[in-house]
Short mmCIF file of C-alpha atoms and ligand atoms in Angstrom, two decimals:
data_model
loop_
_atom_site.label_atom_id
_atom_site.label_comp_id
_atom_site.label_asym_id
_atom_site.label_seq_id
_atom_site.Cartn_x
_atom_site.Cartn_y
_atom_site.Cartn_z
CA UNK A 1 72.70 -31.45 -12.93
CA UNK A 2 74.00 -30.13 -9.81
CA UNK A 3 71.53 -28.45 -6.88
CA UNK A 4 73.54 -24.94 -7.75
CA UNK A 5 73.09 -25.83 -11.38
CA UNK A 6 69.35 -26.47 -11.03
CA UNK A 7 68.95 -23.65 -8.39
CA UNK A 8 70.82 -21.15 -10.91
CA UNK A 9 68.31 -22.24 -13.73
CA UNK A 10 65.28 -21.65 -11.75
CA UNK A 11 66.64 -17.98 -10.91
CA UNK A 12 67.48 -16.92 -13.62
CA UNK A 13 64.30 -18.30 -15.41
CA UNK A 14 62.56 -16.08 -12.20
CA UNK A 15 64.88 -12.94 -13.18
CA UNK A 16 63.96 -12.78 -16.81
CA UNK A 17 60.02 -13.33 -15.52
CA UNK A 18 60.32 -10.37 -12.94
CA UNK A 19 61.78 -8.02 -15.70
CA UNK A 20 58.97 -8.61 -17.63
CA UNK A 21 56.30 -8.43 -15.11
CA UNK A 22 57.79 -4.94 -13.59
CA UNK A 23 58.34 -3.79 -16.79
CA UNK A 24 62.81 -3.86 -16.55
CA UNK A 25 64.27 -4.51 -20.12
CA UNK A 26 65.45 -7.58 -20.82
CA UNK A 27 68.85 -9.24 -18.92
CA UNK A 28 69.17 -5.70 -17.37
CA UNK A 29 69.19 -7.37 -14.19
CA UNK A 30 72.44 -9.38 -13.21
CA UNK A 31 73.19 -12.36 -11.09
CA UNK A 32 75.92 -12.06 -8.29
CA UNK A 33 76.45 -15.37 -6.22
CA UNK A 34 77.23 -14.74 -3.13
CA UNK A 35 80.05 -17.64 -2.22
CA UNK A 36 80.66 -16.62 1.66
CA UNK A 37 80.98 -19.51 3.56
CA UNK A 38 80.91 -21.63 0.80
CA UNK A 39 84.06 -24.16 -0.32
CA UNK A 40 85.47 -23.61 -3.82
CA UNK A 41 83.81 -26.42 -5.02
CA UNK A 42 80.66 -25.32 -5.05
CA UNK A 43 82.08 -21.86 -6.87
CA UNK A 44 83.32 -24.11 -9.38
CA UNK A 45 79.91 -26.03 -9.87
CA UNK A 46 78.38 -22.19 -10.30
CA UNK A 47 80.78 -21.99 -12.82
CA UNK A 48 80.51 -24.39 -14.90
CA UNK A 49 76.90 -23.31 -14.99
CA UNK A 50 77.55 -21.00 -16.45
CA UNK A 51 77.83 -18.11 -13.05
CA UNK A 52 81.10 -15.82 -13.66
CA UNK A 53 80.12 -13.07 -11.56
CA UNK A 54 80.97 -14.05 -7.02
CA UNK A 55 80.56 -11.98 -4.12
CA UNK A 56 83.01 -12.35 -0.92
CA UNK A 57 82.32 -10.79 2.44
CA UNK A 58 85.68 -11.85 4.12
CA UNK A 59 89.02 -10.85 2.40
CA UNK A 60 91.48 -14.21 4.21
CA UNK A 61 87.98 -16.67 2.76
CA UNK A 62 88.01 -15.32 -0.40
CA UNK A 63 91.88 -14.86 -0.92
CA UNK A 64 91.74 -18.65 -0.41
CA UNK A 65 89.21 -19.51 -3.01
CA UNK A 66 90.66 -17.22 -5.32
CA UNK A 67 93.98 -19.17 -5.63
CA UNK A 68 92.48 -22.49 -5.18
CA UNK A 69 90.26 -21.32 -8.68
CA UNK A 70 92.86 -19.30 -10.27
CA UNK A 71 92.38 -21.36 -13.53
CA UNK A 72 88.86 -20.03 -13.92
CA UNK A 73 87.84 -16.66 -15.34
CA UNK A 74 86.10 -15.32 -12.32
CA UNK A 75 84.89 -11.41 -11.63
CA UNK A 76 85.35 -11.22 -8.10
CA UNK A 77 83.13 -8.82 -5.94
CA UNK A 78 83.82 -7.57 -2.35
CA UNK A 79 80.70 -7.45 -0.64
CA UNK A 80 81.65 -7.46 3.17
CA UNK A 81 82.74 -4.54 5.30
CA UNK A 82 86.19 -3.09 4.63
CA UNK A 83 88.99 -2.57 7.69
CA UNK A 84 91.50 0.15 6.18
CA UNK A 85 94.17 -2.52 6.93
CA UNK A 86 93.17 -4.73 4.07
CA UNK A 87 92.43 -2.29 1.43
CA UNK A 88 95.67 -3.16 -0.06
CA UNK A 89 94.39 -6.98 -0.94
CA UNK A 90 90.96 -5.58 -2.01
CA UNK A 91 92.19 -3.53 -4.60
CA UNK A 92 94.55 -6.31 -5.77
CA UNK A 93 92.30 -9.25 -6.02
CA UNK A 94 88.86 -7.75 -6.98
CA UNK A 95 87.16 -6.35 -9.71
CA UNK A 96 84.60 -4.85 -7.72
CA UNK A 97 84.07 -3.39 -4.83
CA UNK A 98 80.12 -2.89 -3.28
CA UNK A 99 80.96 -1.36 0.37
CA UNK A 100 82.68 1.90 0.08
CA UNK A 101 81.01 4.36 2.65
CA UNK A 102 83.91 6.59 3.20
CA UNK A 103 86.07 8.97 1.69
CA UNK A 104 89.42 7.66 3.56
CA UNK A 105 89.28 4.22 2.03
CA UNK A 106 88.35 5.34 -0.95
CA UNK A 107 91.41 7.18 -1.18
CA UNK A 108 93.21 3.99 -0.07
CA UNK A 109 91.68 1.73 -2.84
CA UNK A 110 92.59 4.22 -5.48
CA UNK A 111 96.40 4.90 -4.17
CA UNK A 112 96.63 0.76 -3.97
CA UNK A 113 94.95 -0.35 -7.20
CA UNK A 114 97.69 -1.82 -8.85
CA UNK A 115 98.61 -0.05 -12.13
CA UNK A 116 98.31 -2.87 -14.47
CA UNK A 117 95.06 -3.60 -13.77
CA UNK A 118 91.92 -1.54 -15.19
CA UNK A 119 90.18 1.12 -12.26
CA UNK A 120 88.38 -0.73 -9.77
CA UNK A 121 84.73 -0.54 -10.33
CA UNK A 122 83.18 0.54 -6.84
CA UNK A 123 79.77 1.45 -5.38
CA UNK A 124 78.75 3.47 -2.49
CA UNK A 125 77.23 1.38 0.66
CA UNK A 126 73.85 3.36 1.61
CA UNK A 127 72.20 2.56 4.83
CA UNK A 128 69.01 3.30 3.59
CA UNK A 129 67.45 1.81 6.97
CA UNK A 130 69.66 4.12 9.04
CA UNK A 131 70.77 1.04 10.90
CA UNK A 132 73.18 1.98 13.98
CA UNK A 133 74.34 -1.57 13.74
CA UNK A 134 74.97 -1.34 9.73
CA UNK A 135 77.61 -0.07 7.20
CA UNK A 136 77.17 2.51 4.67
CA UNK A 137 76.73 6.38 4.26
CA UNK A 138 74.12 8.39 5.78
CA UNK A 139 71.68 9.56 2.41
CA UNK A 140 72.24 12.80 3.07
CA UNK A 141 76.29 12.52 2.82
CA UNK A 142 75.91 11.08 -0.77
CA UNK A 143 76.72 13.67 -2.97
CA UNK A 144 79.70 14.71 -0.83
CA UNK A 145 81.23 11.22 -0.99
CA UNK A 146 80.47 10.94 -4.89
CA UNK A 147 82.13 14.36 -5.62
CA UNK A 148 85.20 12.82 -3.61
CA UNK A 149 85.11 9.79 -5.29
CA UNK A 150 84.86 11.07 -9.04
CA UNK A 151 87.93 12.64 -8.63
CA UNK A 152 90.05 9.17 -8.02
CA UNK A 153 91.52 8.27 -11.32
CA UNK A 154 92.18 4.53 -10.22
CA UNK A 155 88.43 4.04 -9.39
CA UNK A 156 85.36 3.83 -11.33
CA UNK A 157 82.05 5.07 -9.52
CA UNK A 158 79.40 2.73 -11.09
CA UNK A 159 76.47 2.93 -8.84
CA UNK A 160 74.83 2.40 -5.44
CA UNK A 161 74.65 -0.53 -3.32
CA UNK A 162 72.47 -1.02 -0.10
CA UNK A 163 70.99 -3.37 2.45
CA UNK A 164 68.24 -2.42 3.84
CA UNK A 165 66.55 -3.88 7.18
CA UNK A 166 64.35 -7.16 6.37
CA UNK A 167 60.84 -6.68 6.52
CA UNK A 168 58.02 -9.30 5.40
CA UNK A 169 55.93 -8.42 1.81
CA UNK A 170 56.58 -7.02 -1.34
CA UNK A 171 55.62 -3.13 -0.88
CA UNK A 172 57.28 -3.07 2.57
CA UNK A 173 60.45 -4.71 1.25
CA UNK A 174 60.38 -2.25 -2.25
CA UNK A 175 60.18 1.14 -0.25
CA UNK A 176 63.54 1.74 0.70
CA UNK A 177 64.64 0.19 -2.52
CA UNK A 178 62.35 2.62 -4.02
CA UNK A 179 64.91 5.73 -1.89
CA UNK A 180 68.46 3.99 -3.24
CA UNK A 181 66.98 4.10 -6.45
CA UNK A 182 65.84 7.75 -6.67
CA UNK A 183 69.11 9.03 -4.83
CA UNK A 184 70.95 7.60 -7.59
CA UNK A 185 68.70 9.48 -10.00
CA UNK A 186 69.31 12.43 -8.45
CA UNK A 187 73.27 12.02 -8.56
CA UNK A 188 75.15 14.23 -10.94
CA UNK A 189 77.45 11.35 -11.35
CA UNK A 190 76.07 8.74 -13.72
CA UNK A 191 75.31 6.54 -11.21
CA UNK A 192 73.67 3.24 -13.24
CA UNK A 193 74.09 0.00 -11.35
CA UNK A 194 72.51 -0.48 -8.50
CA UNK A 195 72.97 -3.52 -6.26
CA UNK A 196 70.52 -4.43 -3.73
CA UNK A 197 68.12 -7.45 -3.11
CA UNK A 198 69.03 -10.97 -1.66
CA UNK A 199 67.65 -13.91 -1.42
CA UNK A 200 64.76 -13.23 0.51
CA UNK A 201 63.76 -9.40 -1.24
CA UNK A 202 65.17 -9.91 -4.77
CA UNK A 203 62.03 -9.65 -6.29
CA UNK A 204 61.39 -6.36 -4.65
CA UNK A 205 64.90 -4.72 -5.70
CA UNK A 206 64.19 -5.79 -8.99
CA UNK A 207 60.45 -3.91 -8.80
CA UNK A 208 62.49 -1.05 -7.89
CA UNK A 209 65.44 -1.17 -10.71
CA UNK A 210 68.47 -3.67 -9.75
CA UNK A 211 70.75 -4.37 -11.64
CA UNK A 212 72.72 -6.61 -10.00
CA UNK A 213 70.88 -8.98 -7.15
CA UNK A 214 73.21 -10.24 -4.71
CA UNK A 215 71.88 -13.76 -4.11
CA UNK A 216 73.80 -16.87 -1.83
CA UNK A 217 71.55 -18.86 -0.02
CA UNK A 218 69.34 -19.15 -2.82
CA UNK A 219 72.30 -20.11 -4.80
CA UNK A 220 74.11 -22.49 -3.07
CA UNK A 221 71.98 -23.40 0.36
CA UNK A 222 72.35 -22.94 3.56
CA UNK A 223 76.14 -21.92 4.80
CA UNK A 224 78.74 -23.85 5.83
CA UNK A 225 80.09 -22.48 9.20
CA UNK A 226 83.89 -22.21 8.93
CA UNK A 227 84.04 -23.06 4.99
C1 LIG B 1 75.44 -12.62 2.61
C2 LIG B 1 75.10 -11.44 1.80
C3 LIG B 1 74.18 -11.52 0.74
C4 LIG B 1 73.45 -12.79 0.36
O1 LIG B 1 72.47 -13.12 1.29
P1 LIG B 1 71.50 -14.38 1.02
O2 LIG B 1 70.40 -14.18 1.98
O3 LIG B 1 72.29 -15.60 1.28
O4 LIG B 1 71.06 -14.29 -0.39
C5 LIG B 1 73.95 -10.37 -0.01
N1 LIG B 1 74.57 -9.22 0.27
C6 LIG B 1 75.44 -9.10 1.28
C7 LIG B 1 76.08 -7.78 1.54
C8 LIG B 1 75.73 -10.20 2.08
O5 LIG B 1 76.60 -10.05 3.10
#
């Protein structure tokens, strides 16, 4: 076996553990890898684990990958922050799309998604922190931006995703994931996945109702600068 092979193992043997122990049904919470900065090889040891499902903060990286591993039946995510200059490639090359924080390139994804492919399936980036420094809508500009983004046919508004500021132990880290979940309750949109948790607050997101846990380093190790 493979370190990512063993390393996916033991996670997902913790994931089903957490769901019981916070009470989530079972495999309601999902596995994204998160392959920034890591060489296609070690996507393609992920997948033959078993892993389908990789995230990609950097739209030239992942382009890369993507037709290095074009053989392989991949759902690709876009995780990183999106300049309205690439929107174009995102809505080409990815299934789904975590960062969307405003209405413009919304509008831009939807116009661009090409029309043989299905709708994109995006979320809405909360800064639930309120991080200056960080991506993602304001809480209190949520419904507005959901309203807008219901009415794209070429996209489909599937949940919430958010980052929040790392703080050390378990109630800390579940608070704000605690907020992302109840703003998504109180959506008028169905508004069912949410992704949020990493490698170092997974088990807190979960607590709190992931369903998809965006996980690298945990996955594949440390980064490799420049990969
Ligand atoms: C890099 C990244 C992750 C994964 O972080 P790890 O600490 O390696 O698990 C998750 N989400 C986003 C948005 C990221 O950019």
């Amino acid at each position: 076996m493979t370190d990512i092979a063993e390393n996916l193992s033991v996670l997902k043997q913790d994931i089903r553990t957490r769901e019981l122990e916070y009470g989530r049904a079972a495999n309601s919470v999902r596995l994204l890898a998160v392959s920034k900065r890591q060489p296609a090889s070690a996507i393609r040891d992920a997948w033959e684990a078993g892993q389908r499902a990789f995230g990609e903060n950097f739209l030239q990286e992942a382009l890369d990958k993507r037709r290095e591993l074009a053989e392989l039946d991949i759902e690709w995510h876009f995780i990183g922050s999106i300049q309205s200059n690439k929107t174009a490639d995102i809505a080409r090359a990815f299934d789904w799309v975590h960062t969307v924080d405003r209405v413009r390139i919304a509008e831009r994804l939807n116009r661009q998604r090409p029309a043989e492919l299905a709708p994109l399936n995006v979320l809405i980036q909360v800064n639930i922190s309120r991080e200056t420094t960080k991506s993602g809508i304001a809480p209190e500009s949520l419904g507005e931006l959901v309203h807008e983004i219901s009415a794209l046919p070429r996209l489909n508004l599937v949940g919430l995703m958010a980052m929040p500021a790392q703080v050390d132990g378990l109630a800390g880290q579940r608070a704000p994931f605690a907020q992302v979940a109840a703003l998504a309750r109180n959506c008028q949109s169905a508004l069912e996945t949410l992704s949020m948790g990493t490698s170092l607050d997974y088990v807190a997101a979960i607590a709190e109702g992931a369903s998809l846990i965006r996980l690298g380093t945990a996955v594949f190790g440390p980064r490799v600068q420049g990969a």
